[in-house]
mmCIF file of C-alpha atoms in Angstrom:
data_model
loop_
_atom_site.group_PDB
_atom_site.id
_atom_site.type_symbol
_atom_site.label_atom_id
_atom_site.label_comp_id
_atom_site.label_asym_id
_atom_site.label_seq_id
_atom_site.Cartn_x
_atom_site.Cartn_y
_atom_site.Cartn_z
ATOM 1 C CA MET A 1 141.289 -138.565 274.550
ATOM 2 C CA ASN A 2 143.662 -138.359 276.425
ATOM 3 C CA TYR A 3 146.023 -134.598 275.277
ATOM 4 C CA GLY A 4 148.579 -134.940 277.950
ATOM 5 C CA SER A 5 150.925 -137.503 275.644
ATOM 6 C CA ASP A 6 152.903 -135.102 273.922
ATOM 7 C CA GLU A 7 152.502 -137.412 270.729
ATOM 8 C CA LEU A 8 149.923 -136.798 270.754
ATOM 9 C CA ARG A 9 150.319 -133.022 271.625
ATOM 10 C CA ASN A 10 153.232 -133.126 268.548
ATOM 11 C CA LEU A 11 151.256 -134.593 266.052
ATOM 12 C CA LEU A 12 147.772 -132.385 266.582
ATOM 13 C CA ALA A 13 150.201 -129.620 267.026
ATOM 14 C CA GLY A 14 151.919 -130.466 263.806
ATOM 15 C CA LYS A 15 148.460 -130.549 261.600
ATOM 16 C CA TYR A 16 147.263 -127.736 263.420
ATOM 17 C CA VAL A 17 150.264 -125.878 260.898
ATOM 18 C CA LEU A 18 149.670 -127.678 258.205
ATOM 19 C CA GLY A 19 145.817 -127.436 257.840
ATOM 20 C CA GLN A 20 144.616 -130.232 258.182
ATOM 21 C CA LEU A 21 142.309 -129.548 261.055
ATOM 22 C CA ARG A 22 139.225 -128.881 260.215
ATOM 23 C CA GLY A 23 135.950 -127.988 261.966
ATOM 24 C CA ARG A 24 134.902 -129.682 265.169
ATOM 25 C CA ALA A 25 139.002 -131.503 265.560
ATOM 26 C CA ARG A 26 140.562 -126.995 264.843
ATOM 27 C CA PHE A 27 138.188 -125.201 267.366
ATOM 28 C CA ARG A 28 139.012 -128.371 270.051
ATOM 29 C CA PHE A 29 142.391 -127.542 269.471
ATOM 30 C CA GLU A 30 142.219 -123.854 269.284
ATOM 31 C CA ARG A 31 140.786 -124.345 272.560
ATOM 32 C CA LEU A 32 143.332 -126.565 273.551
ATOM 33 C CA LEU A 33 145.772 -123.707 272.433
ATOM 34 C CA LEU A 34 144.155 -120.947 275.174
ATOM 35 C CA ALA A 35 144.260 -122.994 278.353
ATOM 36 C CA ARG A 36 147.522 -125.568 277.516
ATOM 37 C CA PRO A 37 151.182 -123.842 277.050
ATOM 38 C CA ASP A 38 152.171 -126.797 276.078
ATOM 39 C CA PHE A 39 149.665 -126.505 273.518
ATOM 40 C CA VAL A 40 151.422 -123.462 272.348
ATOM 41 C CA ARG A 41 154.709 -123.818 271.958
ATOM 42 C CA ALA A 42 153.960 -127.357 270.253
ATOM 43 C CA VAL A 43 153.120 -125.276 267.382
ATOM 44 C CA ALA A 44 155.048 -123.118 268.015
ATOM 45 C CA GLU A 45 157.895 -125.777 267.439
ATOM 46 C CA TRP A 46 156.651 -126.621 264.097
ATOM 47 C CA GLU A 47 156.718 -123.835 262.509
ATOM 48 C CA GLU A 48 160.287 -123.386 263.506
ATOM 49 C CA ARG A 49 160.453 -126.500 261.984
ATOM 50 C CA LEU A 50 158.977 -126.197 258.611
ATOM 51 C CA ALA A 51 160.186 -122.414 258.372
ATOM 52 C CA PRO A 52 163.571 -123.645 256.152
ATOM 53 C CA LEU A 53 160.998 -124.037 254.189
ATOM 54 C CA ALA A 54 159.752 -120.520 253.938
ATOM 55 C CA ARG A 55 162.960 -119.085 254.319
ATOM 56 C CA ALA A 56 163.976 -121.125 251.293
ATOM 57 C CA ALA A 57 163.025 -118.568 249.053
ATOM 58 C CA THR A 58 164.633 -116.466 246.474
ATOM 59 C CA PRO A 59 164.993 -112.384 247.427
ATOM 60 C CA VAL A 60 162.749 -110.090 245.550
ATOM 61 C CA MET A 61 161.974 -107.621 246.620
ATOM 62 C CA PRO A 62 157.952 -105.377 246.210
ATOM 63 C CA PRO A 63 157.685 -102.114 245.184
ATOM 64 C CA ALA A 64 158.124 -98.632 246.885
ATOM 65 C CA ARG A 65 153.390 -98.590 246.327
ATOM 66 C CA ALA A 66 153.416 -101.617 249.275
ATOM 67 C CA TRP A 67 154.547 -99.852 251.664
ATOM 68 C CA ARG A 68 152.821 -96.297 251.285
ATOM 69 C CA ARG A 69 149.636 -99.036 251.338
ATOM 70 C CA ILE A 70 151.003 -101.063 254.925
ATOM 71 C CA ALA A 71 151.986 -97.712 256.739
ATOM 72 C CA ARG A 72 148.381 -96.972 256.139
ATOM 73 C CA GLY A 73 147.105 -99.404 256.367
ATOM 74 C CA ILE A 74 148.253 -98.864 260.458
ATOM 75 C CA ARG A 75 146.810 -95.169 260.167
ATOM 76 C CA ALA A 76 143.901 -96.264 258.946
ATOM 77 C CA GLY A 77 143.402 -99.300 261.909
ATOM 78 C CA ARG A 78 143.971 -96.475 264.663
ATOM 79 C CA ALA A 79 141.643 -94.917 263.679
ATOM 80 C CA SER A 80 138.786 -96.947 264.577
ATOM 81 C CA LYS A 81 138.230 -98.609 267.398
ATOM 82 C CA PRO A 82 134.271 -99.170 267.081
ATOM 83 C CA ALA A 83 132.564 -99.445 270.446
ATOM 84 C CA LEU A 84 130.692 -102.725 270.532
ATOM 85 C CA PHE A 85 127.283 -100.690 271.892
ATOM 86 C CA ALA A 86 126.410 -98.580 269.942
ATOM 87 C CA TRP A 87 124.148 -99.956 268.467
ATOM 88 C CA LYS A 88 120.984 -98.444 267.365
ATOM 89 C CA PRO A 89 118.284 -98.231 270.243
ATOM 90 C CA TRP A 90 116.216 -101.360 267.912
ATOM 91 C CA ALA A 91 118.950 -103.778 268.607
ATOM 92 C CA VAL A 92 119.201 -103.025 272.953
ATOM 93 C CA THR A 93 115.305 -102.791 272.982
ATOM 94 C CA GLY A 94 115.098 -105.650 271.447
ATOM 95 C CA PHE A 95 117.854 -107.415 273.661
ATOM 96 C CA MET A 96 115.700 -105.750 276.919
ATOM 97 C CA THR A 97 112.256 -106.464 276.601
ATOM 98 C CA ALA A 98 113.370 -110.640 275.867
ATOM 99 C CA GLY A 99 114.223 -110.813 279.090
ATOM 100 C CA VAL A 100 116.682 -113.646 278.046
ATOM 101 C CA ALA A 101 119.016 -113.453 279.684
ATOM 102 C CA ALA A 102 121.469 -113.195 276.418
ATOM 103 C CA VAL A 103 124.866 -110.988 277.371
ATOM 104 C CA ALA A 104 126.555 -110.382 274.862
ATOM 105 C CA PHE A 105 129.571 -112.826 275.369
ATOM 106 C CA PHE A 106 132.389 -113.157 272.512
ATOM 107 C CA VAL A 107 136.139 -115.188 272.903
ATOM 108 C CA MET A 108 138.014 -113.176 270.684
ATOM 109 C CA LEU A 109 139.578 -115.739 268.728
ATOM 110 C CA GLY A 110 142.560 -114.372 266.757
ATOM 111 C CA LEU A 111 143.303 -112.391 270.412
ATOM 112 C CA TYR A 112 144.519 -115.496 271.713
ATOM 113 C CA LEU A 113 145.747 -117.521 268.975
ATOM 114 C CA SER A 114 149.557 -118.183 269.338
ATOM 115 C CA ARG A 115 149.594 -117.462 265.042
ATOM 116 C CA PRO A 116 148.428 -115.851 262.840
ATOM 117 C CA ALA A 117 145.188 -118.066 260.830
ATOM 118 C CA PRO A 118 146.604 -121.695 259.332
ATOM 119 C CA VAL A 119 145.948 -122.359 255.676
ATOM 120 C CA ALA A 120 142.055 -121.391 254.503
ATOM 121 C CA ALA A 121 141.312 -120.704 257.929
ATOM 122 C CA PRO A 122 138.633 -117.789 258.844
ATOM 123 C CA SER A 123 139.717 -114.524 258.403
ATOM 124 C CA GLU A 124 136.330 -113.591 260.384
ATOM 125 C CA VAL A 125 135.954 -115.592 263.490
ATOM 126 C CA ALA A 126 133.566 -115.078 266.285
ATOM 127 C CA VAL A 127 131.337 -117.656 268.603
ATOM 128 C CA ILE A 128 128.622 -117.497 269.510
ATOM 129 C CA ALA A 129 128.088 -118.350 273.376
ATOM 130 C CA THR A 130 125.116 -117.656 276.423
ATOM 131 C CA GLU A 131 125.696 -115.674 279.549
ATOM 132 C CA GLN A 132 127.650 -119.206 280.775
ATOM 133 C CA GLY A 133 129.674 -118.923 278.431
ATOM 134 C CA ALA A 134 128.630 -122.107 276.563
ATOM 135 C CA PRO A 135 129.311 -122.021 272.747
ATOM 136 C CA ARG A 136 126.020 -122.162 270.989
ATOM 137 C CA TRP A 137 127.506 -121.580 267.158
ATOM 138 C CA VAL A 138 130.351 -121.114 265.932
ATOM 139 C CA ILE A 139 130.693 -117.891 262.577
ATOM 140 C CA THR A 140 133.514 -118.251 259.866
ATOM 141 C CA VAL A 141 134.105 -116.357 257.384
ATOM 142 C CA ARG A 142 136.874 -118.144 255.764
ATOM 143 C CA GLY A 143 137.182 -116.374 251.658
ATOM 144 C CA GLU A 144 133.303 -115.245 250.409
ATOM 145 C CA ARG A 145 132.195 -117.871 252.452
ATOM 146 C CA ILE A 146 129.787 -117.636 255.200
ATOM 147 C CA HIS A 147 129.792 -120.848 257.400
ATOM 148 C CA MET A 148 128.082 -121.192 260.248
ATOM 149 C CA GLN A 149 128.038 -124.638 262.944
ATOM 150 C CA ALA A 150 125.886 -125.372 266.035
ATOM 151 C CA VAL A 151 127.791 -126.676 268.448
ATOM 152 C CA GLY A 152 125.963 -130.212 269.456
ATOM 153 C CA VAL A 153 122.096 -129.003 268.733
ATOM 154 C CA VAL A 154 120.761 -125.497 269.499
ATOM 155 C CA LYS A 155 116.840 -125.790 270.051
ATOM 156 C CA PRO A 156 114.685 -122.683 268.290
ATOM 157 C CA PRO A 157 111.180 -122.429 269.899
ATOM 158 C CA PRO A 158 108.279 -124.319 268.267
ATOM 159 C CA GLY A 159 107.742 -122.085 265.526
ATOM 160 C CA LYS A 160 110.747 -120.042 265.210
ATOM 161 C CA SER A 161 113.641 -119.935 264.162
ATOM 162 C CA TYR A 162 117.064 -118.395 264.395
ATOM 163 C CA GLU A 163 118.405 -115.558 262.075
ATOM 164 C CA LEU A 164 121.613 -114.405 262.368
ATOM 165 C CA TRP A 165 122.343 -110.270 261.345
ATOM 166 C CA MET A 166 125.196 -108.340 261.487
ATOM 167 C CA LEU A 167 125.372 -105.328 262.644
ATOM 168 C CA PRO A 168 127.405 -102.340 260.160
ATOM 169 C CA GLY A 169 128.682 -99.923 261.711
ATOM 170 C CA GLY A 170 127.477 -95.638 260.714
ATOM 171 C CA GLY A 171 123.596 -96.414 262.447
ATOM 172 C CA ALA A 172 122.705 -98.572 259.456
ATOM 173 C CA GLU A 173 120.715 -100.964 259.550
ATOM 174 C CA PRO A 174 120.798 -104.755 260.404
ATOM 175 C CA VAL A 175 121.376 -107.160 257.498
ATOM 176 C CA SER A 176 120.984 -110.978 257.182
ATOM 177 C CA LEU A 177 123.395 -113.578 256.934
ATOM 178 C CA GLY A 178 121.038 -116.119 257.012
ATOM 179 C CA LEU A 179 119.318 -118.713 259.384
ATOM 180 C CA LEU A 180 120.876 -120.201 262.364
ATOM 181 C CA PRO A 181 121.333 -124.115 261.796
ATOM 182 C CA ALA A 182 119.680 -126.094 264.480
ATOM 183 C CA SER A 183 122.677 -128.696 264.120
ATOM 184 C CA GLY A 184 124.863 -129.473 262.562
ATOM 185 C CA ALA A 185 126.951 -126.807 260.214
ATOM 186 C CA ALA A 186 125.104 -123.743 256.699
ATOM 187 C CA GLY A 187 127.157 -121.619 254.902
ATOM 188 C CA GLU A 188 126.540 -119.239 252.055
ATOM 189 C CA SER A 189 128.310 -117.038 249.295
ATOM 190 C CA LEU A 190 128.735 -114.072 250.492
ATOM 191 C CA SER A 191 128.381 -110.459 248.101
ATOM 192 C CA GLY A 192 131.328 -108.858 248.149
ATOM 193 C CA ASP A 193 129.348 -105.989 249.260
ATOM 194 C CA MET A 194 128.671 -107.778 252.187
ATOM 195 C CA LEU A 195 131.437 -108.777 252.444
ATOM 196 C CA HIS A 196 133.128 -105.130 253.017
ATOM 197 C CA ALA A 197 130.515 -104.334 255.166
ATOM 198 C CA LEU A 198 131.660 -107.388 257.543
ATOM 199 C CA GLU A 199 134.741 -105.886 257.709
ATOM 200 C CA SER A 200 133.416 -102.792 259.904
ATOM 201 C CA ALA A 201 131.471 -104.610 260.986
ATOM 202 C CA LYS A 202 130.584 -103.534 264.896
ATOM 203 C CA GLY A 203 129.610 -106.876 265.765
ATOM 204 C CA LEU A 204 126.497 -109.916 265.348
ATOM 205 C CA ALA A 205 122.630 -110.208 266.568
ATOM 206 C CA VAL A 206 120.257 -113.173 266.257
ATOM 207 C CA SER A 207 117.339 -112.728 266.103
ATOM 208 C CA VAL A 208 113.986 -115.074 266.572
ATOM 209 C CA GLU A 209 111.993 -115.103 263.865
ATOM 210 C CA PRO A 210 108.667 -116.975 262.334
ATOM 211 C CA ALA A 211 110.778 -119.949 260.743
ATOM 212 C CA GLY A 212 112.195 -119.704 257.311
ATOM 213 C CA GLY A 213 112.612 -115.819 258.720
ATOM 214 C CA SER A 214 111.550 -112.708 259.205
ATOM 215 C CA PRO A 215 109.026 -111.919 256.249
ATOM 216 C CA THR A 216 110.638 -108.397 256.579
ATOM 217 C CA GLY A 217 113.823 -108.347 256.265
ATOM 218 C CA LEU A 218 114.598 -106.488 259.720
ATOM 219 C CA PRO A 219 114.352 -108.347 262.942
ATOM 220 C CA THR A 220 111.402 -108.592 264.066
ATOM 221 C CA GLY A 221 111.566 -111.209 266.321
ATOM 222 C CA PRO A 222 113.701 -110.185 270.365
ATOM 223 C CA VAL A 223 117.645 -110.591 270.534
ATOM 224 C CA VAL A 224 118.325 -113.567 272.200
ATOM 225 C CA TYR A 225 122.488 -113.822 272.073
ATOM 226 C CA THR A 226 125.474 -110.551 270.424
ATOM 227 C CA THR A 227 128.686 -111.522 270.307
ATOM 228 C CA LYS A 228 131.357 -108.728 268.377
ATOM 229 C CA ILE A 229 133.536 -110.311 264.995
ATOM 230 C CA ALA A 230 137.454 -110.856 265.297
ATOM 231 C CA SER A 231 139.693 -110.531 262.682
ATOM 232 C CA ILE A 232 142.718 -112.974 262.779
ATOM 233 C CA MET B 1 176.376 -115.874 257.034
ATOM 234 C CA HIS B 2 178.422 -116.147 261.451
ATOM 235 C CA GLN B 3 176.447 -117.828 263.888
ATOM 236 C CA ALA B 4 177.038 -114.358 266.391
ATOM 237 C CA GLU B 5 176.050 -111.897 263.177
ATOM 238 C CA GLN B 6 172.856 -114.294 262.919
ATOM 239 C CA GLU B 7 172.128 -113.778 266.941
ATOM 240 C CA ARG B 8 172.590 -110.072 266.192
ATOM 241 C CA ALA B 9 170.079 -110.136 263.744
ATOM 242 C CA ASP B 10 167.849 -112.099 265.161
ATOM 243 C CA SER B 11 167.826 -109.326 268.800
ATOM 244 C CA GLU B 12 167.338 -106.278 266.247
ATOM 245 C CA LEU B 13 164.395 -108.346 265.126
ATOM 246 C CA LEU B 14 163.332 -108.707 268.596
ATOM 247 C CA GLY B 15 163.907 -104.675 269.050
ATOM 248 C CA TRP B 16 162.225 -103.753 266.743
ATOM 249 C CA MET B 17 159.203 -106.130 267.644
ATOM 250 C CA ALA B 18 159.151 -104.603 271.398
ATOM 251 C CA ARG B 19 158.828 -101.152 269.357
ATOM 252 C CA CYS B 20 155.552 -102.057 267.420
ATOM 253 C CA ALA B 21 154.129 -103.000 270.336
ATOM 254 C CA ARG B 22 154.134 -99.559 272.171
ATOM 255 C CA GLY B 23 153.773 -98.158 268.748
ATOM 256 C CA GLU B 24 156.582 -96.865 266.637
ATOM 257 C CA GLN B 25 156.096 -96.996 263.247
ATOM 258 C CA ALA B 26 159.370 -96.723 262.342
ATOM 259 C CA ALA B 27 159.957 -100.108 264.223
ATOM 260 C CA LEU B 28 157.560 -101.663 261.356
ATOM 261 C CA GLN B 29 159.274 -100.165 258.409
ATOM 262 C CA SER B 30 162.108 -101.799 259.282
ATOM 263 C CA LEU B 31 161.461 -105.334 260.223
ATOM 264 C CA TYR B 32 159.757 -104.104 256.429
ATOM 265 C CA SER B 33 162.957 -103.491 255.357
ATOM 266 C CA ALA B 34 164.612 -106.598 256.769
ATOM 267 C CA LEU B 35 161.797 -108.946 256.109
ATOM 268 C CA SER B 36 159.881 -108.293 253.400
ATOM 269 C CA PRO B 37 162.064 -109.095 250.002
ATOM 270 C CA GLN B 38 162.669 -112.543 251.382
ATOM 271 C CA LEU B 39 158.751 -112.886 252.329
ATOM 272 C CA PHE B 40 157.642 -110.892 249.542
ATOM 273 C CA GLY B 41 159.232 -114.303 247.889
ATOM 274 C CA LEU B 42 158.037 -116.828 249.494
ATOM 275 C CA LEU B 43 154.165 -114.915 249.106
ATOM 276 C CA LEU B 44 155.014 -115.307 244.732
ATOM 277 C CA ARG B 45 156.754 -118.646 245.122
ATOM 278 C CA ILE B 46 152.417 -119.042 246.942
ATOM 279 C CA LEU B 47 150.218 -117.360 244.915
ATOM 280 C CA GLN B 48 152.196 -117.012 241.649
ATOM 281 C CA ARG B 49 151.545 -112.790 240.276
ATOM 282 C CA ARG B 50 152.458 -110.406 241.846
ATOM 283 C CA ASP B 51 149.722 -108.163 242.794
ATOM 284 C CA LEU B 52 148.324 -111.221 244.662
ATOM 285 C CA ALA B 53 151.250 -111.313 246.488
ATOM 286 C CA GLU B 54 151.825 -107.306 247.552
ATOM 287 C CA GLU B 55 148.467 -107.919 248.716
ATOM 288 C CA ALA B 56 149.481 -110.596 250.930
ATOM 289 C CA LEU B 57 152.465 -108.504 251.972
ATOM 290 C CA GLN B 58 150.226 -105.059 253.009
ATOM 291 C CA GLU B 59 148.227 -107.755 254.379
ATOM 292 C CA THR B 60 151.466 -109.812 257.001
ATOM 293 C CA PHE B 61 153.073 -106.036 257.699
ATOM 294 C CA VAL B 62 149.422 -104.309 258.719
ATOM 295 C CA SER B 63 148.587 -107.111 261.146
ATOM 296 C CA VAL B 64 152.577 -107.515 262.225
ATOM 297 C CA TRP B 65 152.012 -103.629 264.126
ATOM 298 C CA GLN B 66 148.290 -105.148 265.613
ATOM 299 C CA LYS B 67 149.115 -108.321 267.086
ATOM 300 C CA ALA B 68 153.034 -107.292 268.183
ATOM 301 C CA SER B 69 152.286 -106.562 271.635
ATOM 302 C CA GLU B 70 150.752 -110.369 271.154
ATOM 303 C CA TYR B 71 154.393 -112.213 270.338
ATOM 304 C CA ARG B 72 156.052 -114.059 272.740
ATOM 305 C CA THR B 73 159.737 -115.612 271.875
ATOM 306 C CA SER B 74 158.427 -118.370 272.919
ATOM 307 C CA ARG B 75 156.279 -118.675 270.355
ATOM 308 C CA GLY B 76 158.921 -118.662 267.802
ATOM 309 C CA ARG B 77 161.208 -116.694 266.331
ATOM 310 C CA VAL B 78 160.073 -113.395 264.844
ATOM 311 C CA SER B 79 161.160 -113.404 261.697
ATOM 312 C CA THR B 80 159.206 -117.201 261.921
ATOM 313 C CA TRP B 81 156.066 -116.023 263.045
ATOM 314 C CA VAL B 82 156.034 -112.829 260.534
ATOM 315 C CA PHE B 83 156.233 -115.324 258.037
ATOM 316 C CA ALA B 84 154.520 -117.892 259.581
ATOM 317 C CA ILE B 85 151.133 -114.805 259.045
ATOM 318 C CA GLY B 86 153.256 -114.258 255.523
ATOM 319 C CA ARG B 87 152.158 -117.825 254.800
ATOM 320 C CA TYR B 88 148.500 -117.964 255.805
ATOM 321 C CA ARG B 89 147.821 -114.807 254.373
ATOM 322 C CA ALA B 90 148.999 -116.110 251.012
ATOM 323 C CA LEU B 91 147.328 -119.552 251.314
ATOM 324 C CA ASP B 92 143.907 -118.021 252.372
ATOM 325 C CA ILE B 93 144.338 -115.881 249.530
ATOM 326 C CA LEU B 94 145.266 -118.681 246.877
ATOM 327 C CA ARG B 95 141.340 -120.363 248.086
ATOM 328 C CA ARG B 96 138.964 -117.024 248.230
ATOM 329 C CA GLU B 97 140.825 -116.926 244.248
ATOM 330 C CA ARG B 98 139.730 -120.883 243.434
ATOM 331 C CA ARG B 99 143.457 -119.847 241.286
ATOM 332 C CA GLU B 100 145.152 -123.056 239.669
ATOM 333 C CA VAL B 101 148.641 -123.835 240.718
ATOM 334 C CA ASN B 102 151.329 -125.446 239.762
ATOM 335 C CA LEU B 103 150.832 -128.651 242.341
ATOM 336 C CA ASP B 104 154.213 -131.328 241.048
ATOM 337 C CA PRO B 105 155.955 -131.776 244.616
ATOM 338 C CA ASP B 106 159.156 -131.887 243.203
ATOM 339 C CA GLU B 107 159.317 -129.200 241.571
ATOM 340 C CA LEU B 108 157.840 -127.275 245.125
ATOM 341 C CA LEU B 109 160.996 -128.634 246.226
ATOM 342 C CA ALA B 110 162.928 -128.522 243.412
ATOM 343 C CA ALA B 111 162.071 -124.356 243.491
ATOM 344 C CA CYS B 112 163.345 -123.779 247.385
ATOM 345 C CA ASP B 113 166.574 -126.252 246.726
ATOM 346 C CA ALA B 114 167.921 -123.955 243.898
ATOM 347 C CA ALA B 115 166.442 -121.034 246.595
ATOM 348 C CA ALA B 116 168.487 -122.409 249.419
ATOM 349 C CA VAL B 117 171.480 -122.473 247.194
ATOM 350 C CA ALA B 118 171.583 -119.289 246.024
ATOM 351 C CA MET B 119 171.381 -118.602 250.837
ATOM 352 C CA GLY B 120 174.827 -120.281 250.663
ATOM 353 C CA ASP B 121 176.545 -118.870 247.730
ATOM 354 C CA ALA B 122 175.409 -115.482 248.102
ATOM 355 C CA GLN B 123 177.781 -115.785 251.578
ATOM 356 C CA GLY B 124 180.537 -117.428 251.115
ATOM 357 C CA ALA B 125 182.962 -119.888 252.641
ATOM 358 C CA GLU B 126 180.499 -119.911 255.821
ATOM 359 C CA LEU B 127 177.994 -121.462 255.386
ATOM 360 C CA PRO B 128 174.200 -119.083 256.648
ATOM 361 C CA ARG B 129 173.012 -120.006 258.952
ATOM 362 C CA SER B 130 169.040 -119.938 257.491
ATOM 363 C CA ALA B 131 170.988 -122.337 254.493
ATOM 364 C CA ALA B 132 172.633 -124.303 257.766
ATOM 365 C CA GLU B 133 168.832 -125.833 258.186
ATOM 366 C CA TYR B 134 167.662 -125.882 255.440
ATOM 367 C CA ARG B 135 169.616 -128.835 254.508
ATOM 368 C CA ARG B 136 169.058 -130.119 258.177
ATOM 369 C CA LEU B 137 165.467 -130.460 257.379
ATOM 370 C CA ARG B 138 166.166 -131.259 253.782
ATOM 371 C CA GLU B 139 167.938 -133.964 254.158
ATOM 372 C CA CYS B 140 165.060 -135.829 256.926
ATOM 373 C CA LEU B 141 162.442 -134.596 253.867
ATOM 374 C CA ASP B 142 165.113 -137.058 252.244
ATOM 375 C CA ALA B 143 164.796 -140.376 254.422
ATOM 376 C CA LEU B 144 160.752 -139.732 253.995
ATOM 377 C CA SER B 145 158.465 -141.263 251.531
ATOM 378 C CA GLY B 146 157.835 -140.075 248.854
ATOM 379 C CA ASP B 147 154.221 -139.184 249.353
ATOM 380 C CA GLN B 148 154.894 -138.354 252.926
ATOM 381 C CA ARG B 149 156.818 -135.782 251.439
ATOM 382 C CA SER B 150 154.463 -134.770 248.582
ATOM 383 C CA CYS B 151 151.484 -134.802 252.161
ATOM 384 C CA LEU B 152 153.292 -132.082 254.082
ATOM 385 C CA LEU B 153 154.311 -129.543 250.739
ATOM 386 C CA LEU B 154 150.960 -130.393 249.663
ATOM 387 C CA ALA B 155 149.806 -128.218 252.678
ATOM 388 C CA TYR B 156 152.275 -125.991 253.290
ATOM 389 C CA PHE B 157 152.708 -124.659 250.024
ATOM 390 C CA ARG B 158 149.650 -125.059 248.415
ATOM 391 C CA GLY B 159 147.325 -125.289 251.720
ATOM 392 C CA ARG B 160 145.628 -128.420 250.549
ATOM 393 C CA THR B 161 143.788 -130.628 252.762
ATOM 394 C CA GLN B 162 143.718 -133.703 253.059
ATOM 395 C CA GLU B 163 140.866 -134.270 251.240
ATOM 396 C CA GLU B 164 142.134 -132.459 248.182
ATOM 397 C CA ILE B 165 145.320 -134.557 248.753
ATOM 398 C CA ALA B 166 143.876 -137.191 248.459
ATOM 399 C CA ALA B 167 142.894 -136.362 245.319
ATOM 400 C CA ARG B 168 145.817 -135.335 244.132
ATOM 401 C CA LEU B 169 147.366 -138.391 244.527
ATOM 402 C CA ASP B 170 144.709 -140.342 243.740
ATOM 403 C CA ALA B 171 145.005 -142.593 247.094
ATOM 404 C CA PRO B 172 142.014 -143.336 249.967
ATOM 405 C CA LEU B 173 141.522 -140.091 252.487
ATOM 406 C CA GLY B 174 142.772 -142.684 255.459
ATOM 407 C CA THR B 175 146.714 -143.380 254.233
ATOM 408 C CA VAL B 176 146.780 -139.416 253.052
ATOM 409 C CA LYS B 177 145.847 -139.247 256.469
ATOM 410 C CA SER B 178 148.425 -142.226 258.510
ATOM 411 C CA TRP B 179 150.915 -140.655 255.623
ATOM 412 C CA VAL B 180 151.037 -136.784 257.287
ATOM 413 C CA ARG B 181 150.722 -138.616 260.589
ATOM 414 C CA ARG B 182 153.871 -140.432 260.159
ATOM 415 C CA ALA B 183 155.724 -137.572 257.934
ATOM 416 C CA LEU B 184 154.790 -135.890 261.202
ATOM 417 C CA ALA B 185 156.570 -138.472 263.386
ATOM 418 C CA SER B 186 159.739 -139.302 260.504
ATOM 419 C CA LEU B 187 160.447 -135.551 261.161
ATOM 420 C CA LYS B 188 160.331 -134.660 264.597
ATOM 421 C CA ARG B 189 162.431 -137.878 265.167
ATOM 422 C CA CYS B 190 164.804 -137.105 262.155
ATOM 423 C CA LEU B 191 165.816 -132.787 263.412
ATOM 424 C CA GLU B 192 166.322 -135.033 266.629
ATOM 425 C CA ARG B 193 168.778 -136.684 266.786
#
């Protein structure tokens, strides 16, 4: 596609602001936002064009507790800056002994987007990529569902599956988030506890498991990819 | 509010953003005092439940705090940026809760109209910038076909996907896609006139 045309840029930016870009189209657009200031500007222009609709609301004074909670929220946020490599040893040793050249590569989508998550947008995003930066899967959490989208085809070794794990903080055991699709998308519902744990999770890891998933509920094979989670 | 006053207000918001980026909590509180009543009104319109609107409001300002250093004026006015964060949070919550909310585009627009009239009335003879901007956008929305306008409003205030809009308006997906495309093109053209 020729992304140079003004018309196309404005159309895509408008659809983005209206939450009408989904899946791969959305991912492609978000990648453009990283590289192209003109796209960032086009998105900002659409926000501004439609903002009078957002401003046309009757003001309502929120209760005083709302501010108290915000103040508490920002203090809590300051205290917890997770260290990516402070995991349990299994993660690092498994990762090393596998001899797989997969260094943690993470893309903090939330940091480079010019604006917050759009309509029904994921609240958490992680991109699992090779050391060279080629994306393998895009993991998003929307509402109570985790969504795993393969980028192209990611074939596991014969007789094996790739399994996704959440690495909770505080030395807790990894928790399975399900099997990653070799192509296309897969999704699963998460329990409230899992969602809660995911919010404070230190990262995600992908291990190679027997087909169908780990028999023990913990990673048994080598960890081939790791990534951080970005909250948007 | 006069234009000059409005500009003063914008530059004040900008100062608070810069101080938020430096980690001054008092600046966030100033931003909150200035923007929260109107934002809360918007969140209530989207979510139609007070507890959820409060949740969205809290998350919005925590998010503003965390992202303050990423804000640039090239990304729009401060209030637009904050309102956008708030709107997206509210739409996320709406989707998460799978709530039945009013999906009548005409009623959504009527609610905006009523609020805009109140904005104008509150300011006496001089039309405030927000009311003037609303009137201009409203004229351009009027120039769209009813279906195009519905697509826009259902996406903007209700976070509906093209598939959901197609179901709601009982139209083929391809038609909805072309309505959205044309609505965006005409709106942009009209607002630039």
